[in-house]
Coordinates of C-alpha atoms and ligand atoms in Angstrom, one line a residue:
X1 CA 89.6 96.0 89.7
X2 CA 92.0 92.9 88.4
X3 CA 92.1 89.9 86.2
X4 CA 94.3 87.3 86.4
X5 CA 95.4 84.3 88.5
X6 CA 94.6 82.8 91.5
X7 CA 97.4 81.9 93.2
X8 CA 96.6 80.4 97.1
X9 CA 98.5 81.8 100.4
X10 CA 99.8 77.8 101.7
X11 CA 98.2 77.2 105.1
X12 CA 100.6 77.2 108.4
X13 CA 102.2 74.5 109.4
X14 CA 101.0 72.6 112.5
X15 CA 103.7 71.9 115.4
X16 CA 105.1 68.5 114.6
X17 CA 103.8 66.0 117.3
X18 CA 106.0 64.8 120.3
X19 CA 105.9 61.3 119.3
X20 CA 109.2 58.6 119.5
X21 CA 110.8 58.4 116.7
X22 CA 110.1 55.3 114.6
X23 CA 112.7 55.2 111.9
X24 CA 116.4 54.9 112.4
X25 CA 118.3 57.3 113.7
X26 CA 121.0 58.1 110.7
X27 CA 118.1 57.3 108.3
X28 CA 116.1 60.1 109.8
X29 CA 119.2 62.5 110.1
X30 CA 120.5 62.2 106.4
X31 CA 116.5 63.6 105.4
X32 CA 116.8 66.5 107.7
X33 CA 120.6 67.1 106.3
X34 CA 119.0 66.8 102.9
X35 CA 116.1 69.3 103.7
X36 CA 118.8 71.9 104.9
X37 CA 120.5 71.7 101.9
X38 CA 117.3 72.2 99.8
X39 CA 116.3 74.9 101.8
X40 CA 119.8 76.7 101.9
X41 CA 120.3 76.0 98.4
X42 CA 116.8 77.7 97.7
X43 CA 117.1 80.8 99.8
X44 CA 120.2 81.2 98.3
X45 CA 118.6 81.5 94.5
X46 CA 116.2 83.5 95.8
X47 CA 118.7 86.2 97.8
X48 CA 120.4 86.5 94.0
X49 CA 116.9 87.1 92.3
X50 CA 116.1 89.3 94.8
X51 CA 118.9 91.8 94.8
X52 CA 119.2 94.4 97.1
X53 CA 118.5 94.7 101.1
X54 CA 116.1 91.4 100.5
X55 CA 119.6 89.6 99.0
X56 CA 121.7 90.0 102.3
X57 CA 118.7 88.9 104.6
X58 CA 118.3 86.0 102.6
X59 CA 121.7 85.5 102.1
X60 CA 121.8 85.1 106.3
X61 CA 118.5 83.1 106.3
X62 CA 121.0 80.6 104.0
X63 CA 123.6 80.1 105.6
X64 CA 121.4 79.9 109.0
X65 CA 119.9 76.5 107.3
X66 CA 123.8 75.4 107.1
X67 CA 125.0 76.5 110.4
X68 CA 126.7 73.2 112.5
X69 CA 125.8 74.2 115.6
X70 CA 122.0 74.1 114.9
X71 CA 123.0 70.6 112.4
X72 CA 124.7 69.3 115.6
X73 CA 121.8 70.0 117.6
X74 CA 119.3 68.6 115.6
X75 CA 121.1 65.4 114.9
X76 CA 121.5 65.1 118.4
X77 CA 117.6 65.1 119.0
X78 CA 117.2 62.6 117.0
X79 CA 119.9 60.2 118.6
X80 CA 117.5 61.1 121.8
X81 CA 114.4 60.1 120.1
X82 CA 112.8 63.0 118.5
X83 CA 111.4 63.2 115.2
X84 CA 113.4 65.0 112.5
X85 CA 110.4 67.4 112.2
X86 CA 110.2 67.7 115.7
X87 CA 114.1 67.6 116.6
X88 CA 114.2 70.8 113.6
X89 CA 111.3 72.6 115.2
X90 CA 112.8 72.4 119.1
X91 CA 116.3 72.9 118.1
X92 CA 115.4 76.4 116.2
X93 CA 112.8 77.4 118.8
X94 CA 115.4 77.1 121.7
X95 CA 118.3 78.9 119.3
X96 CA 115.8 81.7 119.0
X97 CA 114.8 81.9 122.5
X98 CA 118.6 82.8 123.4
X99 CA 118.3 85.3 120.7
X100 CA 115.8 86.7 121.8
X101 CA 117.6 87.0 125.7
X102 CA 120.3 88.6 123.7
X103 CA 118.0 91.4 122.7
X104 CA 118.7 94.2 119.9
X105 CA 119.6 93.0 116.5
X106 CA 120.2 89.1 117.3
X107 CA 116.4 89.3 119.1
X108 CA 115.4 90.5 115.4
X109 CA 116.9 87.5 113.8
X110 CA 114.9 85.4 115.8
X111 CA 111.9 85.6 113.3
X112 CA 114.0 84.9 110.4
X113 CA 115.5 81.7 112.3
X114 CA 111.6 80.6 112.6
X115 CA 111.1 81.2 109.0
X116 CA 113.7 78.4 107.9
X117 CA 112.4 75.9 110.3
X118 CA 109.3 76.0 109.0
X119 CA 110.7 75.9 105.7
X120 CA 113.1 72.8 106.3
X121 CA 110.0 71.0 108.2
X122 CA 107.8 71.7 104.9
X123 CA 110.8 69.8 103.1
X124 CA 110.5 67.0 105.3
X125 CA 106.4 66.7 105.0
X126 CA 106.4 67.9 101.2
X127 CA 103.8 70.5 101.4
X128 CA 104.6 74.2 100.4
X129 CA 106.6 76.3 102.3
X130 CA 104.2 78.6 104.7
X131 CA 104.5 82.6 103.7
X132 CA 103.9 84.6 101.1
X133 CA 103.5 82.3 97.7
X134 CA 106.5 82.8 95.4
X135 CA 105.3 83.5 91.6
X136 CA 107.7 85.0 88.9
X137 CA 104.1 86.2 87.3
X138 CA 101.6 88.6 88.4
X139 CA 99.1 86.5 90.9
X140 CA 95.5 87.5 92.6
X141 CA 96.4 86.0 96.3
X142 CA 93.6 84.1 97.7
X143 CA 94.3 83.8 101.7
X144 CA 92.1 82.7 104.2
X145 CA 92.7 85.8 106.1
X146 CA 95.8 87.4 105.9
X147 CA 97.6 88.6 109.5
X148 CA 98.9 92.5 108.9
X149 CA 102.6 91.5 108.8
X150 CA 102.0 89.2 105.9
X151 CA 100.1 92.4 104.0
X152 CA 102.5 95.0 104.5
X153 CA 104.8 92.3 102.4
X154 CA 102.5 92.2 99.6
X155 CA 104.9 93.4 96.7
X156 CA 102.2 95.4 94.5
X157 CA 103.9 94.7 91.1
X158 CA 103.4 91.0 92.2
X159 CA 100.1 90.9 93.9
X160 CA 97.5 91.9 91.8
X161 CA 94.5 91.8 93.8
X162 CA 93.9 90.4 97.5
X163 CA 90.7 88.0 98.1
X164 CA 89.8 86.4 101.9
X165 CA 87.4 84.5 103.3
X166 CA 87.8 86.1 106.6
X167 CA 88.2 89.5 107.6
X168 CA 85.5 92.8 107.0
X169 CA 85.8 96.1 105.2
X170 CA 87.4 97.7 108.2
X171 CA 89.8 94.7 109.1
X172 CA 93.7 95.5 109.0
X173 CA 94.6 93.4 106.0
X174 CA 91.5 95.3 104.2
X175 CA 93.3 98.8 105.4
X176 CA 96.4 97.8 104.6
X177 CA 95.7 96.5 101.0
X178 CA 93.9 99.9 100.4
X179 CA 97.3 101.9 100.8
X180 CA 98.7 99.6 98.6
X181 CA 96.4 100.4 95.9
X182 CA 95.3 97.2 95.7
X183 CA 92.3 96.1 95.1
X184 CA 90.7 93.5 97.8
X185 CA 87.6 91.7 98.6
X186 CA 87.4 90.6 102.2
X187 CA 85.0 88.4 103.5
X188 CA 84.3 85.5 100.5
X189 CA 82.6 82.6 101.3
X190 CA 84.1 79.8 99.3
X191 CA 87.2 81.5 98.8
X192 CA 89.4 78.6 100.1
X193 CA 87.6 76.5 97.1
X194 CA 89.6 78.7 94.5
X195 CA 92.1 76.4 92.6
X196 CA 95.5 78.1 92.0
X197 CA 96.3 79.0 88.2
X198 CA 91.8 79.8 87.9
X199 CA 91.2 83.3 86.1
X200 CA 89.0 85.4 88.3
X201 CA 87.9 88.6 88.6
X202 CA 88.2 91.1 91.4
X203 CA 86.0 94.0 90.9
X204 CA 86.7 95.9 94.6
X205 CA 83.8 98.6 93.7
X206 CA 81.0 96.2 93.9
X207 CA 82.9 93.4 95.8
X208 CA 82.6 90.8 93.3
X209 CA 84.2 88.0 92.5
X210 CA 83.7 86.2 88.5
X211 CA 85.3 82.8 88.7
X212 CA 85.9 81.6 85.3
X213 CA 85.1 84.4 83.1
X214 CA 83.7 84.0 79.7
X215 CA 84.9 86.2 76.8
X216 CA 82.7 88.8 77.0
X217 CA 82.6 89.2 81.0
X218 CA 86.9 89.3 80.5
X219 CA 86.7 91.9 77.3
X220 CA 84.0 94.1 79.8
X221 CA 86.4 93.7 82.6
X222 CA 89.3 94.9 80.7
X223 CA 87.3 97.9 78.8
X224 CA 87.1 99.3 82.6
X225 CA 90.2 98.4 83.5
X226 CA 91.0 101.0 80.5
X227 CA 88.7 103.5 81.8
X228 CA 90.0 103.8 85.3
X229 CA 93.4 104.2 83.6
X230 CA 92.4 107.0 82.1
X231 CA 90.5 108.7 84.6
X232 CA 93.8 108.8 86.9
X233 CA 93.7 112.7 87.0
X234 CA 95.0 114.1 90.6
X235 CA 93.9 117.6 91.0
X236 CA 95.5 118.6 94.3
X237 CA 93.8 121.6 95.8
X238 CA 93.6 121.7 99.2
X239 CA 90.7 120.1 100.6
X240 CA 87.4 122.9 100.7
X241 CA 83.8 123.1 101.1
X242 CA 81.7 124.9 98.5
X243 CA 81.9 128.3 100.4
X244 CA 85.8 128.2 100.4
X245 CA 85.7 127.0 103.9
X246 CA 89.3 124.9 104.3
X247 CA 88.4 121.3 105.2
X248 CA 92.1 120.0 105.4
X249 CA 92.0 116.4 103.6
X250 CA 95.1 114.2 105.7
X251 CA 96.4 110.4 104.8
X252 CA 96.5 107.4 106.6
X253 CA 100.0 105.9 106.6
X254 CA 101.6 103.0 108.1
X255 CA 105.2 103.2 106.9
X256 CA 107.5 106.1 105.8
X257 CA 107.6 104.2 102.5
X258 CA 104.2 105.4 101.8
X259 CA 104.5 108.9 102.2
X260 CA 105.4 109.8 98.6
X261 CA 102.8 108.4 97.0
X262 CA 100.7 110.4 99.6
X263 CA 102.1 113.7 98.8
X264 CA 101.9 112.6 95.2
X265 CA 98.1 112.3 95.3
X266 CA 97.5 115.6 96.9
X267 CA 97.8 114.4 100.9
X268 CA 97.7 117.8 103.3
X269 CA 100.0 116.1 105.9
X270 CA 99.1 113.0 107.8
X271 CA 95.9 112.5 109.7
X272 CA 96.8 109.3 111.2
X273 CA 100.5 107.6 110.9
X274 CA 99.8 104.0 112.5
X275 CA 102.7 103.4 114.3
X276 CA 102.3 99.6 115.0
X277 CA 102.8 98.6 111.4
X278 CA 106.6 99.8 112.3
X279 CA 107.1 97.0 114.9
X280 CA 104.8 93.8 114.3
X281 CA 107.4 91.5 113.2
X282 CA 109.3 93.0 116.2
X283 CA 110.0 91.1 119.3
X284 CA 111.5 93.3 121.3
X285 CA 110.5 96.9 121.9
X286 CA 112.5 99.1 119.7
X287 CA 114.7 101.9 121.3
X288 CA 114.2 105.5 120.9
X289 CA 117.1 105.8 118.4
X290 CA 115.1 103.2 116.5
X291 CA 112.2 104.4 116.7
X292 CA 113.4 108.5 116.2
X293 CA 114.8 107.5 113.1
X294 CA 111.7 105.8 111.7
X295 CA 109.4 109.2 113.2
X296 CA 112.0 111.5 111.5
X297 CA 111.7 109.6 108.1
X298 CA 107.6 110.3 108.0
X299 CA 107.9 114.3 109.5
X300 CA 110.6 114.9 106.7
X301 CA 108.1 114.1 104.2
X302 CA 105.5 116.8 105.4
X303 CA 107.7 119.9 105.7
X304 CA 105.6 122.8 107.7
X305 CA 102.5 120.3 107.5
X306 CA 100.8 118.3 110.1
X307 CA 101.4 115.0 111.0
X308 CA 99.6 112.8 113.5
X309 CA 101.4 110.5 115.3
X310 CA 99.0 107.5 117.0
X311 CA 101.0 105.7 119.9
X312 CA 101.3 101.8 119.8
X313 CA 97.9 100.4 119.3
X314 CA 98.8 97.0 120.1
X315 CA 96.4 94.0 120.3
X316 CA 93.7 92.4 118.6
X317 CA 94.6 91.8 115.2
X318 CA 98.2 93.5 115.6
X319 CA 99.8 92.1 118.4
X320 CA 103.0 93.3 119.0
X321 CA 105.1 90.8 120.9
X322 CA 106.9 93.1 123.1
X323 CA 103.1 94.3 124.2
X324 CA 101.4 90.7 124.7
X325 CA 99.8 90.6 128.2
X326 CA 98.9 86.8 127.8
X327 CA 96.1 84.7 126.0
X328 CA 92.7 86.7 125.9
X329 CA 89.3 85.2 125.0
X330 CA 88.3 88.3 123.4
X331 CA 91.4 90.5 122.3
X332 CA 88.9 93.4 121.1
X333 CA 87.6 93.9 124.4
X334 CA 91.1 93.2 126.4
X335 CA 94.5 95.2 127.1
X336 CA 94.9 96.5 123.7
X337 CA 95.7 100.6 122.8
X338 CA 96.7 102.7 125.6
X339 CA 95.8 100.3 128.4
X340 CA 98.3 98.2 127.0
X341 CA 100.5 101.0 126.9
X342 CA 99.9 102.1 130.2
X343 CA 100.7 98.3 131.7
X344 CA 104.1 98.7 129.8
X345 CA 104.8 102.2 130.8
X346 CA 108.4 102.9 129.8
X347 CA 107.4 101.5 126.3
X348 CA 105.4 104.8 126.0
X349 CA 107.8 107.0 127.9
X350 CA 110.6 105.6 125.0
X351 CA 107.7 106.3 122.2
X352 CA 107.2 109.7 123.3
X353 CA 110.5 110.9 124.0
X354 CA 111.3 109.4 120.2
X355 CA 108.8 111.6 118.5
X356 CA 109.6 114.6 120.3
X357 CA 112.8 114.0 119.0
X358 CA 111.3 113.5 116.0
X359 CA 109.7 116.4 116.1
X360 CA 113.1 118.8 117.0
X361 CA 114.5 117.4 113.9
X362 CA 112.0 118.6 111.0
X363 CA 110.1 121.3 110.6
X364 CA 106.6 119.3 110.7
X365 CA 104.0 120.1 113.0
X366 CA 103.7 117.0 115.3
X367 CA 99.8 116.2 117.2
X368 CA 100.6 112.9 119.1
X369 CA 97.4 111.0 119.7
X370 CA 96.8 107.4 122.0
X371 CA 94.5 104.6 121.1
X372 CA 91.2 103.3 122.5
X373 CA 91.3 106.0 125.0
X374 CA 88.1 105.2 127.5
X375 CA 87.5 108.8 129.0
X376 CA 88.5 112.1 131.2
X377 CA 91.3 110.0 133.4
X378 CA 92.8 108.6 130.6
X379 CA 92.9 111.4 128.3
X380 CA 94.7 113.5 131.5
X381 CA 96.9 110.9 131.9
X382 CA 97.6 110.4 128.4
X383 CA 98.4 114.2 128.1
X384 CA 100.1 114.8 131.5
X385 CA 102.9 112.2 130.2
X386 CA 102.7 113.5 126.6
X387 CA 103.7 117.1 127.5
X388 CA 106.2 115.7 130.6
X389 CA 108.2 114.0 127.7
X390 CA 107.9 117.4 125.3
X391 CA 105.0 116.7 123.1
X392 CA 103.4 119.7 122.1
X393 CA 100.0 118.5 121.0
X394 CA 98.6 115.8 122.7
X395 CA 95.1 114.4 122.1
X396 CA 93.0 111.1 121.9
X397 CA 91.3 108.5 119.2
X398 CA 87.7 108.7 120.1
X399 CA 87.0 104.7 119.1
X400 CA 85.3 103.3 122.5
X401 CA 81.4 104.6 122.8
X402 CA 82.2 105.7 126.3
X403 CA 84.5 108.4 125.1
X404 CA 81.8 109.7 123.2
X405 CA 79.6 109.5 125.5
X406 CA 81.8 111.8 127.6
X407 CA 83.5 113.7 125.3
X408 CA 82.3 117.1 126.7
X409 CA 84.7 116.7 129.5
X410 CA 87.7 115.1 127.5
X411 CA 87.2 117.9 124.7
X412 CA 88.3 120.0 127.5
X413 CA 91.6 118.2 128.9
X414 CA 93.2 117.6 125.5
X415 CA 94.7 119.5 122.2
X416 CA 92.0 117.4 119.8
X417 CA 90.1 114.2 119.3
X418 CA 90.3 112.1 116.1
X419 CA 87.4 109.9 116.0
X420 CA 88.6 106.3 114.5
X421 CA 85.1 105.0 113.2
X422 CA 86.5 102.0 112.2
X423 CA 86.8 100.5 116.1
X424 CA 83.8 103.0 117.2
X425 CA 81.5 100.7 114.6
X426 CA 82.7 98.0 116.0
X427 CA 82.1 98.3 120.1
X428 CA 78.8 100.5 118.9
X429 CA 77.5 97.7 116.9
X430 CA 79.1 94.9 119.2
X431 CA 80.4 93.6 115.8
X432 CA 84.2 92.4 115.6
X433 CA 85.7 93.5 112.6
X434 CA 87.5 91.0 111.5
X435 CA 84.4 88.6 111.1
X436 CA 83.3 87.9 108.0
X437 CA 79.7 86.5 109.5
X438 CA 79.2 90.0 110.8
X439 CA 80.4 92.6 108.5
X440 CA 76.6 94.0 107.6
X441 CA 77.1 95.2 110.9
X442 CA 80.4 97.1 110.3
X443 CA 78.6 100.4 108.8
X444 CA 79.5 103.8 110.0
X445 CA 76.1 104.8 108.3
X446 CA 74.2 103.2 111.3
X447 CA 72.7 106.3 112.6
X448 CA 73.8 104.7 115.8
X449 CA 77.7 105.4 115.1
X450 CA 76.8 109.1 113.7
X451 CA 75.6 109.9 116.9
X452 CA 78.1 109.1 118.6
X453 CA 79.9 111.4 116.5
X454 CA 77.7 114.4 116.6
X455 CA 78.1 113.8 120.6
X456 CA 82.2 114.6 119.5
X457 CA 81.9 117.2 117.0
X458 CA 79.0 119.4 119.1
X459 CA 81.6 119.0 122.4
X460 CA 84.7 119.7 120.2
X461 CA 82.7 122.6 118.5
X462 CA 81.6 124.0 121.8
X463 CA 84.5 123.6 123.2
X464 CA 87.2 125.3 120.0
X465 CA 88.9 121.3 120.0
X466 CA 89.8 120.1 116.4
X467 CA 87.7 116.8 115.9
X468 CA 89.2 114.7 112.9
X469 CA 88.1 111.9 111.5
X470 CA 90.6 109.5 110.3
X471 CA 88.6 105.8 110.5
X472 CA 87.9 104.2 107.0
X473 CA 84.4 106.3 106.9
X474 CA 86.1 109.5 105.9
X475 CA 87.1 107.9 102.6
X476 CA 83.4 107.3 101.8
X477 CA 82.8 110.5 99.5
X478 CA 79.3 111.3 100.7
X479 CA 79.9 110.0 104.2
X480 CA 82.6 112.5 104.6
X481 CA 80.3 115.4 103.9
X482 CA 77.9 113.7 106.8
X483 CA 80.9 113.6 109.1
X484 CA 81.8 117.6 108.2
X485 CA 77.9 118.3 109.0
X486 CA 78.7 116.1 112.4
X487 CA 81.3 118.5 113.5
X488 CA 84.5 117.1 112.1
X489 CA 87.4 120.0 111.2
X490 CA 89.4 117.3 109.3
X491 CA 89.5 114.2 107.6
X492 CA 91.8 111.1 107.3
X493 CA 92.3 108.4 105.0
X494 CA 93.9 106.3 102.7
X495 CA 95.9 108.6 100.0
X496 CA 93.6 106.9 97.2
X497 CA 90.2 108.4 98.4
X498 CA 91.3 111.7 98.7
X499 CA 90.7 113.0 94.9
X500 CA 86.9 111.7 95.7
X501 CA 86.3 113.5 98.9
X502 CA 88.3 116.0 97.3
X503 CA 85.6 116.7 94.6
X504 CA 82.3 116.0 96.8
X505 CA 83.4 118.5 99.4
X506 CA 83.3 120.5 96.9
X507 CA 79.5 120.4 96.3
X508 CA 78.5 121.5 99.4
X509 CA 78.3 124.7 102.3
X510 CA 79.0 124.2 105.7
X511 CA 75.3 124.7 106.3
X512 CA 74.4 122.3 103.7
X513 CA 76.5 119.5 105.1
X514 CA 74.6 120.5 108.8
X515 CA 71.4 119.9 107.2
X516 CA 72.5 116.3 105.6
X517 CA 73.5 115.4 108.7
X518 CA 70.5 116.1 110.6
X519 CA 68.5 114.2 107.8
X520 CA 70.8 111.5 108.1
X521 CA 70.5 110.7 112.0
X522 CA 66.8 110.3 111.4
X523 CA 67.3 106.9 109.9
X524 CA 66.8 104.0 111.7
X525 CA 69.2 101.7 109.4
X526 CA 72.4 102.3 107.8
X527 CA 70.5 101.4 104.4
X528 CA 68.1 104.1 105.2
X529 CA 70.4 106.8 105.9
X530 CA 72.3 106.2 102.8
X531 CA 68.9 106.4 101.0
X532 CA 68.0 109.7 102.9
X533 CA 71.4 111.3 102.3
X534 CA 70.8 110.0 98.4
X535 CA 67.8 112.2 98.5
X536 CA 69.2 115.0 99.4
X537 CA 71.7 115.2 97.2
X538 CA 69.6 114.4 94.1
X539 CA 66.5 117.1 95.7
Ligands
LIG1 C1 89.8 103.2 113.7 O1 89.6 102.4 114.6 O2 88.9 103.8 113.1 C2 91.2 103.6 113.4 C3 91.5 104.6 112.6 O3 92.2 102.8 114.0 P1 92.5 101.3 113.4 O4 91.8 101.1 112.1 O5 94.0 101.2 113.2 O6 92.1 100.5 114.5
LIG2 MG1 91.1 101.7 116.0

């Protein structure tokens, strides 16, 4: 829960239009020079605020709004014609195309060189810059959606609380805000109608939104912000059922900067490390030094305990530009996880051979797992390379219905299955994630996702496979005894859930879990099988 101020995310900026210029030249090229300056001048204040590695990147970013070179080259446009907007925007784009040729570091610079274009062309119309707002007070961001690479920006002593219009429970930004702590409501219709400075509300729990609270609403608000405070205790046994059975309890991670606070509240190792969210600003793939260093960073943390690596699961809602296979009508249904991976081979080979190096360097116990794995001829192919390149343990992301479906014979060609429920909701239900419109559908209570699941936990059972579960449904207290009852021998999820599933575990056998479960697949709703499973707890 939060209270405070709305503060909006601005909108992008369109491209500028190829249209003639109008004015006169000069005239036009003194309010482009003036723009750099602004814009230098401001990144400059900024890079001193900011202190740090952030200072020297700004730093560059100003003096890259000062270079000549790019100054000549603009003016020049102009004297051909072009718009100062459009004369900034080409001049930058073709800079950062050579860049990008370049490869390696100058490639990476290429983003930041798109940055200051956009901020010299919001100069020149007098809108806000695009980005992140800048506040020196703590701010509720109100977005239309938010793209993942903004999110994992979100600075948490800033950003009090996140609020789309777009996006469901299970969307990225969602996921990502989660293991920032931070509390988020995705999915609000009229959020773009919120004025910046308005006091709201965000009460994550119930997913409401007070607009203009009166006295008494803000003095409730702030009597529970008290009592959460308070109730901060981390008890960090290992994760059990109530027969003493060990039901190891994992985090979800997406950066090596969040493995303390995972270890902190009581994380077993790492059920699923995400390791996109490494590379989406990146536009060229990163080499295995790169990426070794990065792998070794997140084993480190986990000394002796288990970490699971996922492969590039590129597309969708994180595309990763050294990944992109071309415009796709519907990117949830195209070349995204390990078909993408497979299309860009040597981008896997390099992953691989990283976290095996990875893996030499610590003492952590790496399990390598691929996306959106379809069935038996992936999965072999999946593990064939893994264990060419020296992965030890190699298994799939059971996300696509089809893999359930056929899980009997994958269960048998691979060292485990995690079951990501977030994507199987989503091709079970046909229900993309990120829609606001349709997140009712996005319930991994629908009887018709847990059996789907059972069909992976009976074949992983029968078969002496470990079937996690590290999709957002794990972190749902009473879901996660449902999942154990399914079959699952671990579970995944944010760090912040884990003292909840931690402590309803606890309140039930192995046998009672089965016999939830069972109750549970009866339903023919998700609102029914919550009610049944309330039932049995309370009988
Ligand atoms: C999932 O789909 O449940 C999953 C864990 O992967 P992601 O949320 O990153 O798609
Ligand atoms: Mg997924």
């Amino acid at each position: 829960m939060a209270v405070g101020p709305v503060l909006r995310m601005p909108v992008a900026l369109a491209e500028p239009q190829r249209a003639r210029r109008t004015t006169d030249a000069p005239a036009e090229q003194r309010l482009v020079s003036t723009a750099f300056a602004t814009v230098s001048a401001d990144l400059l204040e900024r890079a001193e605020a900011a202190g740090g590695e952030a200072q020297e990147v700004l730093e560059a970013q100003s003096m890259m709004a000062m270079d000549p070179t790019l100054v000549d080259d603009v003016n020049a446009r102009i004297d051909a014609g072009s718009t100062g907007e459009r004369a900034v925007f080409d001049a930058f784009a073709e800079f950062a195309a050579s860049l990008i040729e370049l490869g390696g570091y100058l490639a990476e610079r290429a983003a930041d060189l798109h940055d200051v274009a956009q901020r010299v062309i919001a100069v020149l119309r007098g809108v806000p810059a695009p980005g992140l707002p800048e506040s020196l007070t703590p701010y509720i961001l109100v977005a239309r959606d938010l793209a993942p690479a903004d999110t994992v920006l979100l600075d948490p002593l800033k950003v009090l609380a996140l609020v789309t219009r777009d996006g469901g429970p299970t969307s990225h930004t969602a996921i990502l805000a989660r293991s920032l702590l931070l509390p988020a409501v995705v999915g609000v219709e009229g959020a773009e109608d919120l004025l910046d400075g308005a006091m709201i509300i965000v009460d994550a729990a119930t997913g409401r939104i007070t607009v203009a609270p009166g006295p008494d609403e803000l003095a409730a608000a702030e009597d529970r912000l008290r009592a959460l405070a308070a109730e901060q205790h981390i008890e960090l046994a290992p994760g059990a059922l109530r027969d003493g059975e060990a039901l190891p309890l994992l985090a979800n991670l997406g950066s090596s900067a969040d493995c303390a606070q995972a270890v902190r509240l009581g994380a077993e190792g790492v059920g699923l490390f995400r390791t996109e969210f490494l590379f989406l600003d990146s536009l060229a793939a990163p080499t295995v030094a790169e990426q070794q260093a990065q792998y070794t960073a997140v084993l480190a943390a986990f000394p002796g305990q288990k970490v699971v690596v996922r492969c590039l699961d590129a597309g969708a809602d994180k595309p990763l530009k050294f990944l992109h296979g071309g415009p796709e009508e519907n990117p949830a249904l195209g070349l995204r996880g390990l078909r993408a991976l497979r299309a860009n081979e040597e981008v896997l080979r390099d992953q691989l051979t990283a976290l095996a190096g990875a893996e030499r360097a610590t003492s952590a116990e790496l399990w390598v797992m691929a996306p959106m794995v379809t069935d038996l001829v992936e999965t072999r192919y999946f593990v064939d390379l893994a264990r060419e390149l020296g992965i030890r343990v190699a298994g799939v992301m059971a996300e696509i219905p089809s893999l359930a479906l056929m899980a009997d014979q994958v269960v048998r060609a691979c060292d485990f299955v995690s079951i990501g429920t977030n994507d199987l909701t989503q091709y079970t239900m046909a229900a993309d994630r990120m829609l606001g419109s349709v997140a009712s559908y996005q319930d991994p209570w629908h009887p018709a996702v847990l059996r789907l699941v059972k069909l992976i936990g009976d074949a992983g059972t029968g078969a002496g496979t470990p079937v996690g579960v590290c999709g957002e449904a794990a972190s749902d207290p009473l879901l996660a005894v449902v999942l154990v009852g399914l079959g699952a021998t671990s579970l995944s999820m944010t760090a912040a859930a884990l003292a909840d599933v931690r402590a309803e575990l606890l309140r039930y056998t192995r046998l009672e879990a089965a016999q939830l479960a069972s109750r549970v697949l009866g339903a023919s709703s998700a609102a029914e099988a919550r009610t049944l499973a309330r039932d049995f707890v309370t009988n």
